[in-house]
Short mmCIF file of C-alpha atoms and ligand atoms in Angstrom, two decimals:
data_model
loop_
_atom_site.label_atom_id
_atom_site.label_comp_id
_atom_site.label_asym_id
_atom_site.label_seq_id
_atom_site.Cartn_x
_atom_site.Cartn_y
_atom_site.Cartn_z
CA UNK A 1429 275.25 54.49 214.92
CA UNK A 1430 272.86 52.64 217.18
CA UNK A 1431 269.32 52.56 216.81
CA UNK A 1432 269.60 52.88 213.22
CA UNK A 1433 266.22 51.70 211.88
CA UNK A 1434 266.64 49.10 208.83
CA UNK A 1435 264.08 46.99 207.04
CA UNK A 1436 265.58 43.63 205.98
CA UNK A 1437 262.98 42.32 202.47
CA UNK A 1438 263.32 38.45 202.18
CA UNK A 1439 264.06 35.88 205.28
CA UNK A 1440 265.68 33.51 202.77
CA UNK A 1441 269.25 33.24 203.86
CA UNK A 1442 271.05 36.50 203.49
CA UNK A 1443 268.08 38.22 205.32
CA UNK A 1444 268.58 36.56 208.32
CA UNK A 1445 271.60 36.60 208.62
CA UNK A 1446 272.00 39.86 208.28
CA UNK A 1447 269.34 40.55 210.79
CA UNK A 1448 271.43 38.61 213.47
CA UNK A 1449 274.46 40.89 213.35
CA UNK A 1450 272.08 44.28 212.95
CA UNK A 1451 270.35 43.02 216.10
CA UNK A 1452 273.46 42.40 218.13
CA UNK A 1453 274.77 46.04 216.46
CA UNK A 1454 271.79 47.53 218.61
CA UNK A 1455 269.72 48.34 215.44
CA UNK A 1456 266.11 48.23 215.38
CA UNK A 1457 265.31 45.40 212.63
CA UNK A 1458 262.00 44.99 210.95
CA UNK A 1459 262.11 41.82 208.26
CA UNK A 1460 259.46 41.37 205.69
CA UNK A 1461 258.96 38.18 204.00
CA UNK A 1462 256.09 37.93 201.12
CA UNK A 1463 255.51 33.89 201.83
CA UNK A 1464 253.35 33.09 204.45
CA UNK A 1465 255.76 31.15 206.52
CA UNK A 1466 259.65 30.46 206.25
CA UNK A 1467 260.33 28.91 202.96
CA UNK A 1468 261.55 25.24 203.70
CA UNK A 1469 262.10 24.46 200.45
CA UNK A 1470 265.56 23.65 198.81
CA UNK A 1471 268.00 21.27 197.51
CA UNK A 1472 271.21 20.84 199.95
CA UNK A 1473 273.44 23.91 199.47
CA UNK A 1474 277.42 24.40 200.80
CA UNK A 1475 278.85 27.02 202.81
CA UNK A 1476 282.29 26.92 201.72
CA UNK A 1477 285.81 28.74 202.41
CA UNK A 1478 285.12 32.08 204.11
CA UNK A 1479 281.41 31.55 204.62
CA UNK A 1480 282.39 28.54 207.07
CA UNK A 1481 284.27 31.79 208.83
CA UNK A 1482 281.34 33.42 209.12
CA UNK A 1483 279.20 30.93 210.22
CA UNK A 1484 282.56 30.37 213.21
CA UNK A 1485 282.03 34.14 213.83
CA UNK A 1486 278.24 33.70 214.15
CA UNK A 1487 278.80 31.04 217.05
CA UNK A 1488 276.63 28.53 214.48
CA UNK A 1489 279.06 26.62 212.44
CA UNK A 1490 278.61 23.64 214.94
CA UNK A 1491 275.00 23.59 214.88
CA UNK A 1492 275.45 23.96 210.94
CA UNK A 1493 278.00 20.74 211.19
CA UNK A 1494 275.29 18.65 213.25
CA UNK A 1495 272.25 19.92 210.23
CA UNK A 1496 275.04 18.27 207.31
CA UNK A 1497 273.56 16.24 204.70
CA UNK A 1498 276.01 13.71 205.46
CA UNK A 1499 276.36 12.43 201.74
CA UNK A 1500 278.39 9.39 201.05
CA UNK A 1501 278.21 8.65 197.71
CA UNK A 1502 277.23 10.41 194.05
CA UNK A 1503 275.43 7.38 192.09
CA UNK A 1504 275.02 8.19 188.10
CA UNK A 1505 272.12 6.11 186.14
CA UNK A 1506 271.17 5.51 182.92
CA UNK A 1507 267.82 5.66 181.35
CA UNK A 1508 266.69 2.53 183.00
CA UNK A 1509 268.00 2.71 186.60
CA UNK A 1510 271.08 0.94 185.75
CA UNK A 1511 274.23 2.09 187.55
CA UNK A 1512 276.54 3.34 185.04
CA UNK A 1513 278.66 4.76 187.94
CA UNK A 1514 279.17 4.92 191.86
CA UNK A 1515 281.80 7.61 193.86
CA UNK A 1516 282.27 8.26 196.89
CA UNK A 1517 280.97 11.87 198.06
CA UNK A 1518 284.14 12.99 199.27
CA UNK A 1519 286.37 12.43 196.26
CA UNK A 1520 283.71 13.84 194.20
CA UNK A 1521 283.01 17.28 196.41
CA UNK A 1522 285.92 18.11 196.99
CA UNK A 1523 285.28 19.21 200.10
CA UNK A 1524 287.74 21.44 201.97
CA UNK A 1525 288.83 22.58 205.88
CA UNK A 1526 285.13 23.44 207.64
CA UNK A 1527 283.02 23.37 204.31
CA UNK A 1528 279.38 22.16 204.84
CA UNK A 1529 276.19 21.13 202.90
CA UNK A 1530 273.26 21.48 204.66
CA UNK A 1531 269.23 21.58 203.36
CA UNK A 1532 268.51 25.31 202.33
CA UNK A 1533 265.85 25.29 204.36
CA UNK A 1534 267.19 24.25 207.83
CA UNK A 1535 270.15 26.38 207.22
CA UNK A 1536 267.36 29.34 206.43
CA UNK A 1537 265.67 27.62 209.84
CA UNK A 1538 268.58 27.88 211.96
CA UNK A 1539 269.35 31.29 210.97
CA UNK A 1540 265.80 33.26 211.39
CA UNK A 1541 266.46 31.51 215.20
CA UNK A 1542 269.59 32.53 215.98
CA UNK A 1543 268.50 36.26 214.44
CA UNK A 1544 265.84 36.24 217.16
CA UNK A 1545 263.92 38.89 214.91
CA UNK A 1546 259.66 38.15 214.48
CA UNK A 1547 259.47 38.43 210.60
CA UNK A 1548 256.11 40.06 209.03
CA UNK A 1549 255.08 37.12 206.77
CA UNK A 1550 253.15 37.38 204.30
CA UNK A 1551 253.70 41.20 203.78
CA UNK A 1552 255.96 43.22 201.33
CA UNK A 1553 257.55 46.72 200.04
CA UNK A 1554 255.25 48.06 197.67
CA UNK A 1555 256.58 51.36 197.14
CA UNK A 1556 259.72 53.11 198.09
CA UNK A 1557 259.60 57.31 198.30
CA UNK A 1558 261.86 59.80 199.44
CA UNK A 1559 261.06 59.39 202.99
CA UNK A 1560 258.91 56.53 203.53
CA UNK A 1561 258.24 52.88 202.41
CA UNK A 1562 254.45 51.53 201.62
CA UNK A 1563 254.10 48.40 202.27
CA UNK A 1564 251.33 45.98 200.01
CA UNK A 1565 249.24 45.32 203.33
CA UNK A 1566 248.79 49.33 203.56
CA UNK A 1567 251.23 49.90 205.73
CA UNK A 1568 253.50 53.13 206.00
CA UNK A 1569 256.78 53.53 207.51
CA UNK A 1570 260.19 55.24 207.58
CA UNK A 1571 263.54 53.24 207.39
CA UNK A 1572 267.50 54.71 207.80
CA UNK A 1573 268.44 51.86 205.69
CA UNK A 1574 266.63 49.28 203.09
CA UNK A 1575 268.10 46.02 202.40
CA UNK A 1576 266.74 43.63 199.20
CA UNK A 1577 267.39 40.23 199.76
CA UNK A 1578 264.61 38.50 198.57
CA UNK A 1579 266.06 36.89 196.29
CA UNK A 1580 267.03 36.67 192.33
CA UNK A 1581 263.97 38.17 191.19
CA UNK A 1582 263.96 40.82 193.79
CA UNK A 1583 260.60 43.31 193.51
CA UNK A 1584 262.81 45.84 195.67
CA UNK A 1585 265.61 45.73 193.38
CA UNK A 1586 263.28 46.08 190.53
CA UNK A 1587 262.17 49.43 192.26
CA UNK A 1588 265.18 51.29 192.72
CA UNK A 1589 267.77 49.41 190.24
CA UNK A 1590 265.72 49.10 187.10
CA UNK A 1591 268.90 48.66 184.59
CA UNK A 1592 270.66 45.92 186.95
CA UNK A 1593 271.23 42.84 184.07
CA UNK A 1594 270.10 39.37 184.74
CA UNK A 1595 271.85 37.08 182.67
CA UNK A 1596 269.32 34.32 182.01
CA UNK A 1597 272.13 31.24 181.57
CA UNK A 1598 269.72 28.81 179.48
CA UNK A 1599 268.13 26.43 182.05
CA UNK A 1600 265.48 25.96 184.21
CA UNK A 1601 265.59 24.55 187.68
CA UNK A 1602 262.75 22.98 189.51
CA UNK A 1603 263.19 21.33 193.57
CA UNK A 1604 260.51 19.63 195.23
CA UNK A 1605 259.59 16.72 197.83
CA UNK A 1606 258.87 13.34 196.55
CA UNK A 1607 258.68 9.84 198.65
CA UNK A 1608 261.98 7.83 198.96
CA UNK A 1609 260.51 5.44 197.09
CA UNK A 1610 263.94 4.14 195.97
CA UNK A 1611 265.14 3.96 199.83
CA UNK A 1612 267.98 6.24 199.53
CA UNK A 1613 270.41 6.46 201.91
CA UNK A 1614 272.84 9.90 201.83
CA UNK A 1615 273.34 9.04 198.31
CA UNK A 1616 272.91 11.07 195.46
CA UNK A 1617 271.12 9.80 192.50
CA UNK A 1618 272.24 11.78 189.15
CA UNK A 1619 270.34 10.60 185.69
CA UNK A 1620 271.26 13.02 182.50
CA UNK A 1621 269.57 12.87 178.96
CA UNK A 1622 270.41 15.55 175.83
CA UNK A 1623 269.25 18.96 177.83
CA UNK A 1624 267.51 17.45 180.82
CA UNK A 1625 268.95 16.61 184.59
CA UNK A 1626 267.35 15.02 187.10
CA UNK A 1627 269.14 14.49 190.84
CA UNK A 1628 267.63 13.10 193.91
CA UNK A 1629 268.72 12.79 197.47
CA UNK A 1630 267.32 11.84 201.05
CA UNK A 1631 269.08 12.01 204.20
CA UNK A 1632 268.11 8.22 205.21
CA UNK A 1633 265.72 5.50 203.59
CA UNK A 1634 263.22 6.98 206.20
CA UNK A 1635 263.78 10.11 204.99
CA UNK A 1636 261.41 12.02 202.67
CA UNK A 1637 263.45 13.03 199.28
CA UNK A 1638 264.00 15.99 197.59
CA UNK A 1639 264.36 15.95 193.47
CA UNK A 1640 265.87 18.32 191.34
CA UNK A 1641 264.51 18.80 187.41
CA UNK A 1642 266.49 20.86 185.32
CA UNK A 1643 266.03 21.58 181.80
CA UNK A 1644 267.62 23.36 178.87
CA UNK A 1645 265.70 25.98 177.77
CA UNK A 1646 265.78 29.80 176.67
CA UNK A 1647 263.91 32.12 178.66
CA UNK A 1648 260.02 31.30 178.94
CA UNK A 1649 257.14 34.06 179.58
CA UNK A 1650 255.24 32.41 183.10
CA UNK A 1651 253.80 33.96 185.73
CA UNK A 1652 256.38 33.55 188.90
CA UNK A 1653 253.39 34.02 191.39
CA UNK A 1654 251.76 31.00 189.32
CA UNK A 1655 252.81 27.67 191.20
CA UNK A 1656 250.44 25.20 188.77
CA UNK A 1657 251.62 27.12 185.91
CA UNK A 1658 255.14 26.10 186.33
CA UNK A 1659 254.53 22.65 187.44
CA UNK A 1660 252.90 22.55 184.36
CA UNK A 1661 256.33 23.56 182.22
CA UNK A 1662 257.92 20.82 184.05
CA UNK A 1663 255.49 18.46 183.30
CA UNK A 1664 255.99 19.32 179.53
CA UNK A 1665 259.69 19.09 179.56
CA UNK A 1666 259.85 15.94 181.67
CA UNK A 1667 256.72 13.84 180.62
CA UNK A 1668 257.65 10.62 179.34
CA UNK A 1669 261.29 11.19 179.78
CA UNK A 1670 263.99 8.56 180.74
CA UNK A 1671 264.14 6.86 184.42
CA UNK A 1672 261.91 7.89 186.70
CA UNK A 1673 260.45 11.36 185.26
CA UNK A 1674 256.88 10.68 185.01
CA UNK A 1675 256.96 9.04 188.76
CA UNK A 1676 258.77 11.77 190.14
CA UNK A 1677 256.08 14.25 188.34
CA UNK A 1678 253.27 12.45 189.55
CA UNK A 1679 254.56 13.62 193.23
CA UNK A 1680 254.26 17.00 191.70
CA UNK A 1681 250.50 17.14 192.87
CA UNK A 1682 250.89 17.32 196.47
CA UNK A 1683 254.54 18.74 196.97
CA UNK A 1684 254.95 21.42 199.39
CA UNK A 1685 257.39 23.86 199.33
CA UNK A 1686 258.17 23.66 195.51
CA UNK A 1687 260.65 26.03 193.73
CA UNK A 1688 260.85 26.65 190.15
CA UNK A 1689 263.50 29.21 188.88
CA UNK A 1690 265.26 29.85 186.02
CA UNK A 1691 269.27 29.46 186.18
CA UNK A 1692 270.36 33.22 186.16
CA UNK A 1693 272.79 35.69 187.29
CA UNK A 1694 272.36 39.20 188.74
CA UNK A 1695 274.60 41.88 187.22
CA UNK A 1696 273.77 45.23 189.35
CA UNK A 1697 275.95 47.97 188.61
CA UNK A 1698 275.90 49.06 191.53
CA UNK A 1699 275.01 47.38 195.12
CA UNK A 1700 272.74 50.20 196.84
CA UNK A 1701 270.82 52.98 195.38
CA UNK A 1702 270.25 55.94 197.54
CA UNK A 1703 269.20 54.10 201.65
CA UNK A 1704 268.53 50.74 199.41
CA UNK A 1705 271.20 48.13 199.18
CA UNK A 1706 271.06 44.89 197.02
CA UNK A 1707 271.75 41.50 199.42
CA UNK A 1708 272.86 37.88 198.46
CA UNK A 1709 271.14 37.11 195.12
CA UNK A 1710 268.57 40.07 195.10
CA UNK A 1711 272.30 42.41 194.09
CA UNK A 1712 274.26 39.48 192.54
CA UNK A 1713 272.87 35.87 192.19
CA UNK A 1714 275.36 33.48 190.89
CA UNK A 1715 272.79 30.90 189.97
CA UNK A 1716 272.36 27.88 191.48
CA UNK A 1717 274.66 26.05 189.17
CA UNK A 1718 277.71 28.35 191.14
CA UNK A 1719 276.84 26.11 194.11
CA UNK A 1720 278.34 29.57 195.81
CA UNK A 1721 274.79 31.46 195.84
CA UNK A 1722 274.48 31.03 200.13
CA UNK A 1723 278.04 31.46 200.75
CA UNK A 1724 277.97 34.84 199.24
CA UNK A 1725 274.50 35.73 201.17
CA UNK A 1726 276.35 34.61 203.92
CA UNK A 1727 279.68 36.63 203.26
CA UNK A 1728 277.65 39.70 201.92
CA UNK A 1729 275.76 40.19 205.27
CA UNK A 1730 278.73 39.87 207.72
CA UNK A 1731 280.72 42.47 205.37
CA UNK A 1732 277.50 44.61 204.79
CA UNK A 1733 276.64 44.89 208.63
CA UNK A 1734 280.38 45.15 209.18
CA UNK A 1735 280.40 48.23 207.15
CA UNK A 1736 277.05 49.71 208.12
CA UNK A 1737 278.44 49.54 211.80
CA UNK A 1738 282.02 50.21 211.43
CA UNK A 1739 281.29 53.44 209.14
CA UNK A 1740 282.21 52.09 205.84
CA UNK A 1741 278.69 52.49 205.24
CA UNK A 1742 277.43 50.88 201.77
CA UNK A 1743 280.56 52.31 199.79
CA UNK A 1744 283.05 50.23 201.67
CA UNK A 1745 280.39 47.23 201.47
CA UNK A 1746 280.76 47.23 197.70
CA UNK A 1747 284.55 47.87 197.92
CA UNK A 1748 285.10 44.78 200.05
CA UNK A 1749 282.79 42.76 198.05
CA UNK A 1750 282.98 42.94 194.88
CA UNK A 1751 286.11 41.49 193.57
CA UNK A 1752 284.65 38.37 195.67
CA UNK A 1753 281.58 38.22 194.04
CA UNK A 1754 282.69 38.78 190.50
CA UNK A 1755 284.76 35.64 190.71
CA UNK A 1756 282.31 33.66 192.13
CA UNK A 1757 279.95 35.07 189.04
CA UNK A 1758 282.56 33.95 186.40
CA UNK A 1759 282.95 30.66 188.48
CA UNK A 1760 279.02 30.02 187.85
CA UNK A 1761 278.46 31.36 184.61
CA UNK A 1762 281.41 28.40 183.56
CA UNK A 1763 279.90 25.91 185.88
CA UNK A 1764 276.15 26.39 184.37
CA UNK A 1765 277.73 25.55 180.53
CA UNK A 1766 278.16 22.14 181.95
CA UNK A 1767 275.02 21.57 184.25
CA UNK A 1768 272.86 20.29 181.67
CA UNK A 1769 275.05 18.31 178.83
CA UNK A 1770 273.34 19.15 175.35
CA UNK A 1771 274.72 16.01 173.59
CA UNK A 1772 275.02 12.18 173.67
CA UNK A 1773 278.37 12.59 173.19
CA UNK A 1774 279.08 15.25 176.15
CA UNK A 1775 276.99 12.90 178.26
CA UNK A 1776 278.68 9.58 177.05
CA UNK A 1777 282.34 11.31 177.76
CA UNK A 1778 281.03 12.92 181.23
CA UNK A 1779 279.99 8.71 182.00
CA UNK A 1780 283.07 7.32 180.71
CA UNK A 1781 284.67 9.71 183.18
CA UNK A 1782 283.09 9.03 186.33
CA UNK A 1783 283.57 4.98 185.66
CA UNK A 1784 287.17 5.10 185.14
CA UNK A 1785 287.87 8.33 187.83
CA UNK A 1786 287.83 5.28 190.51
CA UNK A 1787 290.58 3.32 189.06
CA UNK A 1788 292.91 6.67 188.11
CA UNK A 1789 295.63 6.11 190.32
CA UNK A 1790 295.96 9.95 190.85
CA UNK A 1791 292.29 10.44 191.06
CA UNK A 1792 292.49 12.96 193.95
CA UNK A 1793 294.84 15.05 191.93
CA UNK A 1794 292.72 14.87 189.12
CA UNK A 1795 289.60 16.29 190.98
CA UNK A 1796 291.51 18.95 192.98
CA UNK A 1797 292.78 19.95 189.21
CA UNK A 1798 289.26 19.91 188.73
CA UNK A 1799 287.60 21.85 191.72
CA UNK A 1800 290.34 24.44 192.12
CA UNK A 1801 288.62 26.92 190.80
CA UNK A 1802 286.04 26.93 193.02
CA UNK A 1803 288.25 26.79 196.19
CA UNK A 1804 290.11 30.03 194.83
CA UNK A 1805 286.13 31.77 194.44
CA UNK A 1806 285.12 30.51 197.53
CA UNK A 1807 287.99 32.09 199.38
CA UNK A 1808 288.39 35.12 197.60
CA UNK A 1809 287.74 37.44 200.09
CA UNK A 1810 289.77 38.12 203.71
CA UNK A 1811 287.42 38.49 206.33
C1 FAD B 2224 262.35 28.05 198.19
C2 FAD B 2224 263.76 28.22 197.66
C3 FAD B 2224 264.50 27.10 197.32
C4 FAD B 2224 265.81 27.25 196.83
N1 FAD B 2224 266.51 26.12 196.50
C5 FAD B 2224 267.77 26.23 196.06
C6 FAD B 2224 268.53 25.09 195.74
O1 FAD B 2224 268.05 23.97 195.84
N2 FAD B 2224 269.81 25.24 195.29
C7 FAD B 2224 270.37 26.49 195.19
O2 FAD B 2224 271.54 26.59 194.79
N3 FAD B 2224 269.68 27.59 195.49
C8 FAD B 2224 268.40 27.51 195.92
N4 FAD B 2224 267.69 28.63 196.23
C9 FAD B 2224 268.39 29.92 196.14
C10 FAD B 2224 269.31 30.08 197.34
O3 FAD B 2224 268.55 30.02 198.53
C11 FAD B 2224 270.05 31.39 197.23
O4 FAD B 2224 270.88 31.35 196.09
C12 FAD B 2224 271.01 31.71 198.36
O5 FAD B 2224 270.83 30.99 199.51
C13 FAD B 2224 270.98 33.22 198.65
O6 FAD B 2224 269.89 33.48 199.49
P1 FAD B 2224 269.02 34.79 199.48
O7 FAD B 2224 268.55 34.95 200.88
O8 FAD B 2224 269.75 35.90 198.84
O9 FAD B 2224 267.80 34.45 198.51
P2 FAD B 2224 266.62 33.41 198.71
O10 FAD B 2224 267.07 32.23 199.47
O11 FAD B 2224 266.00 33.21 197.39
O12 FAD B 2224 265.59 34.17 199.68
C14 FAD B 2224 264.81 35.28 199.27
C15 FAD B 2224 263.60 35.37 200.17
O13 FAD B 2224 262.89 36.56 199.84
C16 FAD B 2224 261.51 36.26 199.77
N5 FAD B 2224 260.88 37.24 198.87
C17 FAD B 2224 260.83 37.21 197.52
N6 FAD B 2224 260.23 38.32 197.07
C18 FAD B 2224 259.91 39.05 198.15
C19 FAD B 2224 259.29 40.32 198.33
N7 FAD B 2224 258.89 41.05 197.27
N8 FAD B 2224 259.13 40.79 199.58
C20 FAD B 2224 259.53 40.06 200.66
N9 FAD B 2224 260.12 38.86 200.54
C21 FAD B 2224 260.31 38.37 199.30
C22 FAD B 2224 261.45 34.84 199.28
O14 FAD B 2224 260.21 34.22 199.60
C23 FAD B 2224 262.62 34.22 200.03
O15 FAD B 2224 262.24 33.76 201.30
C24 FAD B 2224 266.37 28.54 196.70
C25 FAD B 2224 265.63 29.67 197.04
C26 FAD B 2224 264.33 29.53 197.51
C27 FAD B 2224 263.53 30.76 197.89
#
C-alpha cells in the first residue's frame, strides 16, 4: 500500500492533518489549496474528547496546549457596554480531561508544519475524469486517491456528490480582526440583540482582536468569491446596531483574513464517490455553532488514513465514522437554534441566567447538566 499517490484539496485543518499521517504511511502527498497562502483566519475553536487523542497520537497535543487561548472569563453586555454579567471561563466551558481551544489559524499553522508537505497555493481541481484530474492552473495529473476537504462549500464535493444536502440552519457568521480597542485581556465579550450576536476576544490587551458577527437570516444569493460583497451584507445587518457594531464595522475596511459563511450542515449520503472521499466539513460540516467542526476534521483524518493504510479502505472509513459524526450533527443542528436568540424575552431569560448561575449553589452541576451532551458527541467514537 505504499506509494499510493493521493491529492489532499484544502490545507484548512482536516487537510493537513491528514497529509501528516499519509506522509509518515509512505504515500506520495500532493495538497492543493485555492487561497494564496494558509488561511489565518478564525475565531478560537476546541479540540475536544477523542480529537485531544489524536492530537496525543500526532506527538502535537503539547504544542497545541502551549497555542491555548487561555480564556478566563465570558463577559455578557448590554446595548451600552454595561456588564449585565461576568463568569469565569471554566465554569462556563465546561471544559474536560485534555480539551483545548486554540485560534483556527495557528492550529491550521501548526499542522501544515508538522505535515511537512509544500502545498500548491493558489491552485485547484477543476475537473475530475476517469483517470485523471485537471487542475484550474492547466495542470493534468493522475491520483490513486482524492480527498475534499476544503471545506463546507467544497467545489470537489460539488463535482462528484452533486445530491449531498446542506442544511442551511438560518444564520450567518462573519470573523475578522479588529484593534483591542477595549484592552481585552483572555476575556470574552458576548453582546446579543433580537437575531444578531456579536463576540469578541484577544489573547492580551496587546493583542490584536478577533470579532465575531452573526446574524439571523434565511439563505441569501452572494457571490462566495466576492469578499466586498459580503462585507457589505454585514454592514447592512449590523449598521447602527447596539454596542459597538458600527466601530467594529468600520475595522471592516482593512481586515485581513476575513471569513463570512453561512451556519450550515453537510448531509452527504455517502463519504467517497468512486477514488474521491469527502473530509472534515467538505463530507459533513456541523456548522460552526457545533463548536465540534475541527474535532471531527481532526478525528476523520486519523480514522480515514487509518483505514486507507490498514485496508479498510474508504468503506471501513465511513463505518467507523459515521455514527460519530451523526451525533455531533444532531448536537449542532440543536446548538445553532440557540446561537442567535430571536426574542427579547429568550435574550432577557438567557441574561437572567448567567447573573444568577454565580450564586447557584450547585452551579457546576447545573452546567455539566447543561454541556453533557456535547461531552457524549465529542467522545463518541473509540479510537
Ligand atoms: C478562514 C476560515 C475561518 C474559519 N473560522 C471558523 C471559526 O471561527 N469558527 C468555527 O467554528 N469554524 C471556522 N471555520 C471552519 C472550521 O475551520 C472548520 O469547521 C473545521 O476546522 C474543519 O476544517 P476543514 O479543514 O474541513 O475546513 P476549512 O477549515 O474550512 O478548510 C478548507 C480549506 O480548503 C480551502 N479551499 C476551499 N475551496 C477550495 C478549492 N476548491 N480547492 C482547494 N482548496 C479550497 C479553503 O481555503 C480552506 O483553506 C473557518 C474556516 C475558514 C476557512
Amino acid at each position: 500500500m505504499t506509494n499510493r499517490k493521493v491529492l489532499i484539496s484544502g490545507s484548512g485543518v482536516a487537510g493537513p492533518a491528514l497529509a501528516f499521517w499519509l506522509v509518515r504511511a509512505g504515500w506520495d502527498v500532493t495538497v492543493v489549496e485555492r487561497a494564496p497562502a494558509l488561511r489565518a483566519g478564525g475565531y478560537k475553536v476546541d479540540v475536544r474528547g477523542a480529537a485531544t487523542t489524536v492530537l496525543h497520537r500526532m506527538g502535537l497535543h503539547a504544542a497545541a496546549k502551549e497555542l491555548d487561548t487561555g480564556m478566563r472569563q465570558v463577559t455578557y453586555v448590554d446595548k451600552a457596554g454595561k456588564r449585565i454579567a461576568a463568569l469565569p471561563a471554566d465554569l462556563l466551558m465546561g471544559r474536560r480531561g485534555d480539551d483545548l481551544e486554540i485560534m483556527r489559524g495557528e492550529l491550521g499553522r501548526l499542522l501544515h508544519d508538522a505535515a511537512g508537505v509544500d502545498v500548491r497555493f493558489g491552485d485547484s481541481i477543476s475537473e475530475i475524469s476517469d483517470e485523471t484530474v485537471t487542475f484550474a492552473s492547466g495542470r493534468v495529473e493522475d491520483f490513486d486517491v482524492i480527498v475534499a476537504a476544503d471545506g463546507l462549500n467544497s467545489s470537489t464535493r460539488r463535482l462528484v456528490m452533486p445530491e449531498a444536502r446542506i442544511d442551511h440552519l438560518g444564520a450567518y457568521i462573519s470573523i475578522f480582526d479588529v484593534p483591542n480597542d477595549l484592552g481585552i485581556d483572555r476575556d470574552e465579550i458576548m453582546y446579543t440583540e433580537p437575531g444578531r450576536l456579536i463576540f469578541t476576544y484577544a489573547m492580551g490587551p496587546d493583542q490584536p482582536a478577533k470579532v465575531g458577527m452573526t446574524f439571523a437570516s434565511g439563505p441569501l444569493d452572494y457571490d462566495r468569491r466576492d469578499t466586498e460583497a459580503q462585507k457589505d451584507l454585514l454592514r447592512a445587518a449590523f449598521a447602527g446596531r447596539g454596542w459597538r457594531s458600527d466601530a467594529f464595522l468600520a475595522a471592516l475596511g482593512d481586515a485581513p483574513d476575513f471569513y463570512f459563511d453561512s451556519l450550515s450542515q453537510v448531509h452527504a449520503p455517502r463519504y467517497s464517490a468512486g477514488r474521491v472521499v469527502l473530509l472534515g466539513d467538505a463530507g459533513y460540516c456541523p456548522s460552526p455553532a457545533a463548536g465540534q467542526g475541527t474535532s471531527l476534521a481532526l478525528v476523520g483524518a486519523y480514522v480515514l488514513a487509518d483505514q486507507l493504510t490498514n485496508g479498510g479502505g474508504v468503506e471501513g472509513y465511513e463505518r467507523v465514522l459515521r455514527p460519530y459524526v451523526e451525533k455531533n450533527l444532531i448536537f449542532g443542528r440543536k446548538m445553532a437554534k440557540d446561537m442567535v436568540p430571536g426574542s427579547r424575552l429568550a435574550i432577557g431569560f438567557r441574561n437572567y441566567g448567567m447573573r444568577t448561575l454565580r450564586f447557584h449553589p450547585r452551579k457546576e452541576q447545573v452546567i455539566d447538566k447543561v454541556l453533557a451532551p456535547m461531552h457524549e458527541a465529542a467522545n463518541a467514537i473509540t479510537i
